[in-house]
CSV table of C-alpha atoms in Angstrom, one decimal:
chain,number,residue,atom,x,y,z
S,14,MET,CA,-121.1,-98.8,118.4
S,15,ASP,CA,-121.4,-101.9,116.2
S,16,LYS,CA,-118.3,-103.7,115.3
S,17,VAL,CA,-117.6,-103.6,111.6
S,18,ASN,CA,-116.6,-106.9,110.0
S,19,MET,CA,-114.9,-107.5,106.7
S,20,ILE,CA,-117.1,-108.3,103.7
S,21,SER,CA,-116.4,-111.7,102.2
S,22,LEU,CA,-116.0,-111.4,98.4
S,23,THR,CA,-116.1,-114.6,96.5
S,24,ASN,CA,-115.8,-113.1,93.1
S,25,GLU,CA,-114.1,-109.9,91.8
S,26,PRO,CA,-116.7,-107.2,92.2
S,27,GLY,CA,-117.5,-105.0,89.2
S,28,ARG,CA,-117.9,-101.2,89.1
S,29,GLU,CA,-121.6,-101.2,90.0
S,30,GLU,CA,-121.2,-103.8,92.8
S,31,ILE,CA,-118.4,-101.8,94.4
S,32,SER,CA,-120.6,-98.6,94.2
S,33,ILE,CA,-123.5,-100.4,95.9
S,34,LEU,CA,-121.4,-101.9,98.6
S,35,ILE,CA,-119.8,-98.5,99.4
S,36,ASP,CA,-123.2,-96.9,99.4
S,37,MET,CA,-124.3,-99.5,102.0
S,38,MET,CA,-121.4,-98.6,104.2
S,39,VAL,CA,-122.0,-94.8,103.9
S,40,ARG,CA,-125.7,-95.3,104.4
S,41,ARG,CA,-125.0,-97.4,107.5
S,42,ALA,CA,-122.7,-94.7,108.9
S,43,LEU,CA,-125.3,-92.0,108.3
S,44,LEU,CA,-128.0,-93.9,110.2
S,45,LEU,CA,-125.7,-94.8,113.0
S,46,THR,CA,-124.5,-91.3,113.6
S,47,SER,CA,-128.0,-89.8,113.2
S,48,ALA,CA,-129.2,-92.3,115.8
S,49,GLN,CA,-126.8,-91.0,118.5
S,50,VAL,CA,-128.3,-89.1,121.4
S,51,GLU,CA,-125.3,-86.8,121.6
S,52,SER,CA,-126.3,-83.2,120.7
S,53,ASP,CA,-122.8,-81.9,119.8
S,54,ALA,CA,-122.2,-82.2,116.1
S,55,GLN,CA,-118.5,-82.0,116.5
S,56,LYS,CA,-118.5,-85.2,118.6
S,57,ILE,CA,-121.0,-87.1,116.5
S,58,TYR,CA,-119.2,-86.3,113.3
S,59,SER,CA,-115.6,-86.4,114.4
S,60,ASP,CA,-113.0,-87.4,111.8
S,61,VAL,CA,-112.1,-90.5,114.0
S,62,SER,CA,-115.7,-91.7,114.2
S,63,LEU,CA,-116.3,-91.3,110.5
S,64,TYR,CA,-113.0,-93.0,109.6
S,65,HIS,CA,-114.0,-96.0,111.7
S,66,LEU,CA,-117.6,-96.1,110.2
S,67,VAL,CA,-116.7,-95.6,106.6
S,68,ILE,CA,-113.0,-96.0,105.7
S,69,ILE,CA,-112.2,-99.1,107.8
S,70,PRO,CA,-115.1,-101.1,106.2
S,71,ILE,CA,-113.8,-100.1,102.8
S,72,VAL,CA,-110.3,-101.1,103.6
S,73,ASP,CA,-111.4,-104.4,105.3
S,74,THR,CA,-113.6,-105.3,102.3
S,75,PHE,CA,-111.6,-104.3,99.3
S,76,ILE,CA,-108.0,-104.0,100.3
S,77,LYS,CA,-107.2,-106.4,103.2
S,78,GLY,CA,-109.1,-109.1,101.4
S,79,VAL,CA,-106.6,-109.3,98.5
S,80,ASP,CA,-104.1,-112.1,98.1
S,81,ARG,CA,-101.0,-112.2,100.3
S,82,SER,CA,-98.6,-111.2,97.4
S,83,THR,CA,-100.7,-108.1,96.5
S,84,ARG,CA,-101.1,-107.1,100.2
S,85,ASP,CA,-97.3,-107.2,100.6
S,86,MET,CA,-96.9,-105.0,97.5
S,87,ILE,CA,-99.4,-102.5,98.8
S,88,THR,CA,-97.4,-102.0,102.1
S,89,SER,CA,-94.0,-102.0,100.4
S,90,LYS,CA,-92.1,-99.4,98.3
S,91,ILE,CA,-92.9,-101.4,95.1
S,92,GLY,CA,-94.4,-99.1,92.5
S,93,ALA,CA,-94.1,-96.0,94.8
S,94,LEU,CA,-93.9,-92.5,93.5
S,95,GLY,CA,-90.4,-92.0,94.7
S,96,ARG,CA,-91.5,-88.5,95.8
S,97,CYS,CA,-92.4,-86.9,99.1
S,98,THR,CA,-96.0,-85.7,99.0
S,99,LYS,CA,-95.8,-83.8,102.3
S,100,LEU,CA,-97.3,-80.3,102.3
S,101,LEU,CA,-95.0,-77.8,104.2
S,102,PRO,CA,-96.7,-75.0,106.2
S,103,SER,CA,-94.7,-71.8,106.4
S,104,ASP,CA,-93.8,-72.4,110.1
S,105,VAL,CA,-91.8,-75.6,109.6
S,106,LYS,CA,-88.0,-76.1,109.1
S,107,THR,CA,-87.1,-76.6,105.4
S,108,TYR,CA,-83.8,-76.8,103.6
S,109,SER,CA,-82.5,-76.2,100.1
S,110,CYS,CA,-79.2,-77.6,98.7
S,111,LYS,CA,-77.1,-74.9,97.0
S,112,ASP,CA,-75.2,-77.5,95.0
S,113,CYS,CA,-78.1,-79.5,93.5
S,114,ALA,CA,-81.2,-77.4,93.5
S,115,SER,CA,-81.9,-75.5,90.3
S,116,ASP,CA,-83.4,-72.8,92.4
S,117,ALA,CA,-82.9,-71.9,96.1
S,118,SER,CA,-86.7,-71.8,96.6
S,119,TYR,CA,-87.0,-75.6,95.9
S,120,SER,CA,-87.1,-76.7,99.5
S,121,MET,CA,-87.3,-80.1,101.2
S,122,CYS,CA,-88.8,-81.0,104.6
S,123,GLU,CA,-86.4,-81.6,107.4
S,124,GLU,CA,-87.0,-85.4,107.6
S,125,CYS,CA,-86.2,-85.9,103.9
S,126,PHE,CA,-83.3,-83.6,103.9
S,127,MET,CA,-81.6,-85.2,106.9
S,128,ASN,CA,-81.9,-88.6,105.2
S,129,SER,CA,-80.6,-87.5,101.8
S,130,CYS,CA,-77.2,-87.1,100.1
S,131,HIS,CA,-77.5,-83.3,100.4
S,132,MET,CA,-76.4,-83.4,104.0
S,133,GLY,CA,-72.8,-83.4,102.9
S,134,HIS,CA,-73.3,-80.5,100.5
S,135,ASN,CA,-73.7,-76.7,100.9
S,136,PHE,CA,-77.2,-76.1,102.1
S,137,VAL,CA,-79.3,-73.3,103.6
S,138,SER,CA,-82.5,-72.9,105.5
S,139,ALA,CA,-85.1,-72.2,102.8
S,140,ASP,CA,-87.5,-69.4,102.5
S,141,LEU,CA,-90.9,-71.1,102.2
S,142,SER,CA,-94.1,-69.8,100.7
S,143,PRO,CA,-97.3,-71.1,102.3
S,144,GLN,CA,-98.3,-74.6,101.5
S,145,CYS,CA,-95.3,-75.6,99.4
S,146,MET,CA,-94.8,-79.3,98.6
S,147,CYS,CA,-91.6,-81.0,99.6
S,148,HIS,CA,-89.3,-81.4,96.5
S,149,CYS,CA,-87.6,-84.6,97.7
S,150,GLY,CA,-87.5,-86.9,94.6
S,151,ASN,CA,-88.3,-84.1,92.2
S,152,MET,CA,-85.7,-84.8,89.4
S,153,GLU,CA,-86.6,-81.6,87.6
S,154,THR,CA,-85.7,-79.3,90.5
S,155,TYR,CA,-82.9,-81.5,92.1
S,156,ILE,CA,-81.1,-82.6,88.9
S,157,ASN,CA,-79.5,-86.0,89.1
S,158,SER,CA,-80.2,-86.3,92.8
S,159,PRO,CA,-81.9,-89.4,94.2
S,160,PRO,CA,-84.7,-89.1,96.7
S,161,CYS,CA,-84.0,-89.6,100.4
S,162,SER,CA,-83.6,-93.1,101.8
S,163,LYS,CA,-87.3,-93.1,102.8
S,164,HIS,CA,-88.5,-92.5,99.2
S,165,GLN,CA,-86.0,-94.4,97.2
S,166,ILE,CA,-87.5,-97.3,95.2
S,167,ALA,CA,-85.8,-100.2,93.4
S,168,GLU,CA,-85.1,-99.8,89.7
S,169,ASN,CA,-86.8,-103.1,88.9
S,170,SER,CA,-90.0,-102.0,90.8
S,171,ARG,CA,-93.1,-103.9,89.7
S,172,ASN,CA,-96.6,-102.6,89.2
S,173,LEU,CA,-99.6,-103.7,91.2
S,174,PRO,CA,-101.8,-106.5,89.7
S,175,THR,CA,-104.3,-105.3,87.2
S,176,TYR,CA,-107.3,-106.6,89.1
S,177,TYR,CA,-106.3,-104.6,92.2
S,178,VAL,CA,-105.7,-101.4,90.2
S,179,GLU,CA,-109.1,-101.7,88.6
S,180,ARG,CA,-110.7,-102.3,92.0
S,181,VAL,CA,-109.1,-99.1,93.4
S,182,ARG,CA,-110.2,-97.2,90.3
S,183,ASN,CA,-113.8,-98.2,91.0
S,184,ILE,CA,-113.5,-97.3,94.7
S,185,ILE,CA,-112.2,-93.8,94.0
S,186,ARG,CA,-114.7,-93.3,91.2
S,187,ARG,CA,-117.5,-93.7,93.8
S,188,LEU,CA,-115.8,-91.5,96.4
S,189,PHE,CA,-115.2,-88.8,93.8
S,190,LYS,CA,-118.9,-89.1,93.0
S,191,TYR,CA,-119.9,-88.3,96.6
S,192,LEU,CA,-117.6,-85.2,96.5
S,193,GLU,CA,-119.0,-84.1,93.1
S,194,ILE,CA,-122.6,-84.4,94.4
S,195,LEU,CA,-121.8,-82.5,97.6
S,196,CYS,CA,-120.2,-79.6,95.7
S,197,GLY,CA,-123.1,-79.5,93.2
S,198,GLU,CA,-126.7,-78.5,93.4
S,199,ASP,CA,-128.6,-79.5,96.6
S,200,LEU,CA,-131.0,-81.6,94.6
S,201,LEU,CA,-128.2,-84.0,93.6
S,202,LEU,CA,-127.6,-85.0,97.3
S,203,VAL,CA,-131.4,-85.3,97.9
S,204,GLU,CA,-131.7,-87.7,95.0
S,205,LEU,CA,-128.8,-89.8,96.2
S,206,VAL,CA,-130.1,-90.2,99.7
S,207,ASP,CA,-133.7,-90.9,98.4
S,208,SER,CA,-132.3,-93.6,96.2
S,209,TRP,CA,-131.0,-95.5,99.2
S,210,SER,CA,-134.6,-96.2,100.2
S,211,GLN,CA,-134.6,-98.7,97.3
S,212,MET,CA,-131.5,-100.5,98.6
S,213,GLY,CA,-133.4,-103.8,99.0
S,214,ASP,CA,-134.3,-103.8,95.3
S,215,ILE,CA,-130.8,-102.9,94.3
S,216,LEU,CA,-129.3,-105.7,96.4
S,217,GLU,CA,-131.7,-108.2,94.8
S,218,LYS,CA,-130.8,-107.0,91.3
S,219,PHE,CA,-127.1,-107.8,91.9
S,220,ASN,CA,-127.7,-110.9,94.0
S,221,LEU,CA,-126.2,-109.3,97.0
S,222,ASN,CA,-127.4,-109.6,100.5
S,223,ASP,CA,-127.1,-107.7,103.8
S,224,SER,CA,-124.4,-110.1,105.1
S,225,LEU,CA,-122.0,-108.6,102.6
S,226,ALA,CA,-122.1,-105.3,104.5
S,227,GLY,CA,-121.1,-106.8,107.8
S,228,PRO,CA,-123.5,-106.9,110.8
S,229,ILE,CA,-126.6,-104.8,110.2
S,230,SER,CA,-127.7,-102.8,113.2
S,231,SER,CA,-131.3,-102.3,114.2
S,232,TYR,CA,-130.9,-98.6,113.1
S,233,GLU,CA,-130.6,-99.8,109.5
S,234,LYS,CA,-133.7,-101.9,109.6
S,235,THR,CA,-136.0,-99.1,110.7
S,236,GLU,CA,-136.3,-95.6,109.3
S,237,THR,CA,-134.6,-93.0,111.4
S,238,LYS,CA,-136.0,-89.4,111.2
S,239,ASN,CA,-132.9,-87.7,112.6
S,240,ALA,CA,-131.0,-87.8,109.2
S,241,HIS,CA,-133.9,-85.8,107.6
S,242,ARG,CA,-134.2,-83.3,110.4
S,243,TRP,CA,-132.9,-79.8,110.0
S,244,CYS,CA,-129.7,-77.9,111.1
S,245,VAL,CA,-128.5,-74.3,111.1
S,246,LEU,CA,-125.0,-73.7,109.8
S,247,ILE,CA,-123.0,-70.4,109.8
S,248,PHE,CA,-120.5,-70.0,107.0
S,249,LYS,CA,-117.5,-67.6,106.8
S,250,LEU,CA,-114.9,-66.7,104.2
S,251,GLU,CA,-111.1,-66.7,104.9
S,252,SER,CA,-111.0,-62.9,104.6
S,253,GLU,CA,-113.8,-62.5,107.2
S,254,SER,CA,-113.0,-60.3,110.2
S,255,GLN,CA,-112.3,-62.4,113.3
S,256,GLN,CA,-114.1,-59.8,115.4
S,257,TYR,CA,-117.2,-60.1,113.3
S,258,ALA,CA,-117.1,-63.9,113.7
S,259,ASN,CA,-116.9,-63.4,117.5
S,260,PHE,CA,-119.9,-61.0,117.6
S,261,CYS,CA,-121.9,-63.3,115.4
S,262,MET,CA,-121.2,-66.4,117.6
S,263,ARG,CA,-122.1,-64.6,120.8
S,264,PHE,CA,-125.4,-63.5,119.3
S,265,ALA,CA,-126.2,-67.0,117.8
S,266,ASN,CA,-125.2,-68.9,120.9
S,267,PRO,CA,-125.4,-66.4,123.9
S,268,GLU,CA,-125.3,-69.0,126.7
S,269,GLY,CA,-122.9,-71.5,125.2
S,270,LYS,CA,-119.1,-71.9,125.2
S,271,ASN,CA,-118.1,-70.5,121.9
S,272,THR,CA,-114.3,-71.1,122.0
S,273,GLU,CA,-114.6,-74.5,120.3
S,274,LEU,CA,-117.3,-73.3,117.9
S,275,LEU,CA,-115.2,-70.3,116.8
S,276,SER,CA,-112.2,-72.7,116.3
S,277,GLU,CA,-114.4,-74.9,114.2
S,278,LEU,CA,-115.7,-71.9,112.2
S,279,GLU,CA,-112.1,-70.7,111.6
S,280,LEU,CA,-110.8,-74.2,110.6
S,281,ARG,CA,-113.6,-75.5,108.5
S,282,GLY,CA,-115.3,-72.3,107.3
S,283,TYR,CA,-118.6,-73.4,108.8
S,284,VAL,CA,-120.1,-74.4,112.1
S,285,CYS,CA,-123.3,-76.1,113.2
S,286,ILE,CA,-125.2,-74.1,115.9
S,287,LYS,CA,-128.5,-76.0,115.9
S,288,LEU,CA,-128.8,-79.7,115.3
S,289,ARG,CA,-131.9,-81.9,114.6
S,290,ASP,CA,-134.8,-79.5,114.9
S,291,THR,CA,-137.9,-78.7,112.8
S,292,PHE,CA,-137.6,-76.6,109.6
S,293,GLU,CA,-139.7,-73.8,111.2
S,294,ASN,CA,-137.4,-73.5,114.2
S,295,CYS,CA,-134.3,-73.6,112.2
S,296,GLN,CA,-135.6,-71.1,109.6
S,297,ALA,CA,-136.6,-68.7,112.4
S,298,LEU,CA,-133.1,-68.9,114.0
S,299,GLY,CA,-131.4,-68.5,110.6
S,300,THR,CA,-133.5,-65.5,109.7
S,301,LYS,CA,-132.7,-63.9,113.1
S,302,ILE,CA,-129.0,-64.4,112.7
S,303,GLN,CA,-128.9,-63.2,109.1
S,304,LYS,CA,-130.7,-60.0,110.2
S,305,PHE,CA,-128.2,-59.4,112.9
S,306,ILE,CA,-125.3,-59.8,110.4
S,307,GLN,CA,-126.9,-57.3,108.0
S,308,ASP,CA,-127.8,-54.8,110.7
S,309,ARG,CA,-124.8,-55.0,113.0
S,310,LEU,CA,-121.9,-56.3,111.0
S,311,PRO,CA,-121.6,-54.0,107.9
S,312,GLY,CA,-119.7,-55.5,105.0
S,313,SER,CA,-119.6,-59.0,106.6
S,314,ARG,CA,-120.0,-62.0,104.3
S,315,LEU,CA,-121.0,-64.3,107.1
S,316,HIS,CA,-124.2,-66.1,106.2
S,317,CYS,CA,-126.6,-68.8,107.5
S,318,ARG,CA,-127.9,-71.9,105.8
S,319,VAL,CA,-130.7,-74.3,106.9
S,320,VAL,CA,-129.8,-77.8,105.7
S,321,LYS,CA,-130.8,-81.4,106.3
S,322,GLU,CA,-128.7,-83.3,108.8
S,323,TYR,CA,-127.6,-85.7,106.1
S,324,ARG,CA,-125.9,-82.8,104.2
S,325,LEU,CA,-124.0,-82.0,107.4
S,326,PHE,CA,-123.0,-85.7,107.6
S,327,PHE,CA,-121.5,-85.5,104.0
S,328,MET,CA,-119.8,-82.2,104.7
S,329,LYS,CA,-118.0,-83.7,107.7
S,330,LEU,CA,-117.3,-86.9,105.8
S,331,SER,CA,-115.8,-85.1,102.8
S,332,ASN,CA,-112.4,-84.4,104.2
S,333,VAL,CA,-112.1,-88.0,105.6
S,334,LEU,CA,-112.8,-89.3,102.1
S,335,ILE,CA,-110.3,-86.9,100.5
S,336,GLN,CA,-107.6,-87.9,102.9
S,337,PHE,CA,-108.2,-91.6,102.2
S,338,ILE,CA,-108.1,-91.1,98.4
S,339,ALA,CA,-104.8,-89.2,98.8
S,340,ASP,CA,-103.2,-91.7,101.1
S,341,MET,CA,-104.3,-94.6,98.9
S,342,CYS,CA,-103.6,-93.2,95.4
S,343,PHE,CA,-100.6,-90.9,95.8
S,344,SER,CA,-98.4,-93.6,97.4
S,345,LYS,CA,-98.2,-95.6,94.2
S,346,SER,CA,-97.2,-94.3,90.8
S,347,ILE,CA,-99.8,-96.2,88.8
S,348,LEU,CA,-102.7,-95.3,91.2
S,349,CYS,CA,-101.6,-91.6,91.0
S,350,ASP,CA,-101.9,-91.8,87.2
S,351,HIS,CA,-105.4,-93.3,87.4
S,352,ALA,CA,-106.6,-90.8,90.1
S,353,SER,CA,-105.4,-87.9,87.9
S,354,GLU,CA,-107.2,-89.3,84.8
S,355,ILE,CA,-110.5,-90.0,86.7
S,356,LEU,CA,-110.5,-86.7,88.5
S,357,PHE,CA,-110.1,-84.5,85.3
S,358,LYS,CA,-111.8,-86.7,82.7
S,359,GLU,CA,-114.7,-88.4,84.5
S,360,THR,CA,-115.7,-85.8,87.1
S,361,SER,CA,-116.7,-82.1,87.2
S,362,LEU,CA,-115.0,-81.7,90.6
S,363,PRO,CA,-112.2,-79.4,89.4
S,364,GLU,CA,-114.8,-77.2,87.6
S,365,LYS,CA,-116.9,-77.0,90.7
S,366,LEU,CA,-113.9,-76.1,92.8
S,367,PHE,CA,-113.0,-73.2,90.5
S,368,PHE,CA,-116.4,-71.8,89.8
S,369,ASN,CA,-118.7,-72.6,92.7
S,370,ARG,CA,-118.0,-69.7,95.0
S,371,SER,CA,-120.3,-71.1,97.7
S,372,LEU,CA,-117.9,-73.9,98.7
S,373,TRP,CA,-116.6,-73.7,102.2
S,374,ILE,CA,-113.0,-73.2,103.3
S,375,GLU,CA,-112.3,-76.8,104.3
S,376,ILE,CA,-113.4,-78.6,101.2
S,377,ARG,CA,-111.5,-76.0,99.0
S,378,TYR,CA,-108.4,-76.6,101.0
S,379,PHE,CA,-108.6,-80.4,100.9
S,380,VAL,CA,-109.6,-80.7,97.2
S,381,THR,CA,-106.8,-78.3,96.2
S,382,TYR,CA,-103.9,-79.6,98.3
S,383,HIS,CA,-104.8,-83.3,98.7
S,384,LEU,CA,-106.4,-84.0,95.2
S,385,LEU,CA,-105.4,-81.4,92.6
S,386,MET,CA,-101.9,-80.6,93.6
S,387,PRO,CA,-100.7,-84.3,94.0
S,388,THR,CA,-101.9,-85.0,90.4
S,389,ILE,CA,-98.7,-83.1,89.2
S,390,LEU,CA,-96.8,-86.1,90.5
S,391,SER,CA,-98.4,-88.5,88.0
S,392,ARG,CA,-96.4,-89.5,84.9
S,393,LYS,CA,-98.3,-86.9,82.9
S,394,ARG,CA,-97.1,-84.3,85.5
S,395,GLY,CA,-99.6,-81.4,85.5
S,396,MET,CA,-100.8,-81.9,82.0
S,397,ASN,CA,-104.4,-82.7,83.0
S,398,LEU,CA,-104.5,-79.7,85.3
S,399,VAL,CA,-103.0,-77.4,82.6
S,400,ARG,CA,-105.5,-78.7,79.9
S,401,PHE,CA,-108.4,-78.1,82.3
S,402,LEU,CA,-107.2,-74.5,83.0
S,403,LEU,CA,-106.6,-73.7,79.4
S,404,ALA,CA,-110.0,-75.0,78.4
S,405,LYS,CA,-111.8,-72.9,81.0
S,406,PHE,CA,-109.7,-69.9,80.0
S,407,ARG,CA,-110.7,-70.2,76.4
S,408,SER,CA,-114.3,-70.7,77.3
S,409,THR,CA,-114.4,-67.7,79.6
S,410,LEU,CA,-112.5,-65.5,77.0
S,411,TYR,CA,-115.0,-66.5,74.3
S,412,ARG,CA,-118.0,-65.7,76.4
S,413,THR,CA,-116.5,-62.3,77.3
S,414,ILE,CA,-115.9,-61.5,73.7
S,415,ARG,CA,-119.3,-62.7,72.6
S,416,GLU,CA,-121.1,-60.7,75.2
S,417,LYS,CA,-119.0,-57.6,74.4
S,418,TRP,CA,-120.0,-57.7,70.7
S,419,ARG,CA,-123.6,-58.7,71.4
S,420,GLU,CA,-124.0,-55.6,73.5
S,421,ARG,CA,-122.1,-53.3,71.0
S,422,LEU,CA,-124.1,-54.5,68.0
S,423,SER,CA,-127.5,-54.9,69.9
S,424,LEU,CA,-127.8,-58.5,68.7
S,425,PRO,CA,-130.6,-60.5,70.2
S,426,ASP,CA,-128.6,-63.7,69.8
S,427,PHE,CA,-124.9,-63.7,68.8
S,428,ASP,CA,-125.0,-67.5,68.2
S,429,SER,CA,-127.7,-67.3,65.6
S,430,ASN,CA,-126.9,-67.2,61.9
S,431,ARG,CA,-128.5,-63.8,61.6
S,432,GLY,CA,-126.3,-62.5,64.4
S,433,VAL,CA,-123.1,-63.9,62.9
S,434,LYS,CA,-123.8,-62.5,59.4
S,435,LYS,CA,-124.6,-59.0,60.8
S,436,THR,CA,-121.4,-59.0,62.8
S,437,ILE,CA,-119.3,-60.0,59.8
S,438,SER,CA,-120.9,-57.4,57.6
S,439,LEU,CA,-120.3,-54.6,60.2
S,440,CYS,CA,-116.9,-55.6,61.4
S,441,GLY,CA,-115.4,-57.3,58.3
S,442,LYS,CA,-113.9,-60.8,58.3
S,443,GLU,CA,-110.5,-59.5,59.3
S,444,ARG,CA,-112.0,-57.9,62.5
S,445,PHE,CA,-114.4,-60.7,63.3
S,446,PRO,CA,-113.9,-61.1,67.1
S,447,VAL,CA,-113.8,-65.0,67.4
């Protein structure tokens, strides 16, 4: 594996330059992973491997390369949220202070509670609903109670420099874009990968050169076919029968060891059972498995998809990107504010999460709990999320009413002037349904 060096930036990069440089890093990671002779997708696309290939170059280039004062602020409590962002599974110890909590259900993780002022109060072990967030530092639920010693911040806490905040904004914009493309139509990802074939022209346009991306391996100087070869994936829903999943994996991989594959399927909601083959071979296997599901597993919603390997790469990369965004943005108050604004106002990611039912378990979990939920910690609280939900509710309600009256009145087009006039004349203005 090539050693990744830090990119030397002589001038503050703009939004387009940052996007191009990140594209170069991701493209490089795609080519390096697809060039590996390993046949196990879990090993090729492990979180550790993808973190080293993508996240470390981003950190080395855009974060470690800042001035000493800014670097010290990044690693300090300066400008921190003053909140614990830990998600608490139902099987961990949590506590609630009877003296300070406005409701006994507002629990804190054991680490925060043991290092807080509540240790000397009346407290109880809390009943925890699945995936609750620790309430340490939540002044609305723990009235007039400071956060634990780990999350306390100085009252005169300063903000990060403007140039660094804008740099982070541009980084997360690009990373959000990858997630948005991955959760959208297949053609969007095809267009992105195809555009990378023009990387040389793009570099020339912005007066960049390959040395900015660190050492370029031989894999990047020659076209690799593996990234464009085909894979077979099996998908499952959370409600899917575990027995059905076992039967399906035994049929799809009769001679293999399925324990790890079943674990992968349960954890991520999908698993790769054939890697780097021709479309014809993958299509034949996918059709065979799909027929088995339909004939032998009644009511099952397991299903197969034949995809290019670069889509599998981005699917594996997605949770690494999401975790990086969460770690970077939700540790500082100002970055949390910007992440919330960009997520809801500049991307369609929340809409895709709510309305694209084909998304797999892992990305739904990571986007929900590591991106959407932490936005309620911004200074606008959950306002962006509430506005999004209200807008979608109004839109859905309007469409429902419109379709109902269109069917009742046999209108060819409710939105036309003719349709509106006919509706008003039949219903009367006081009963007009919108």
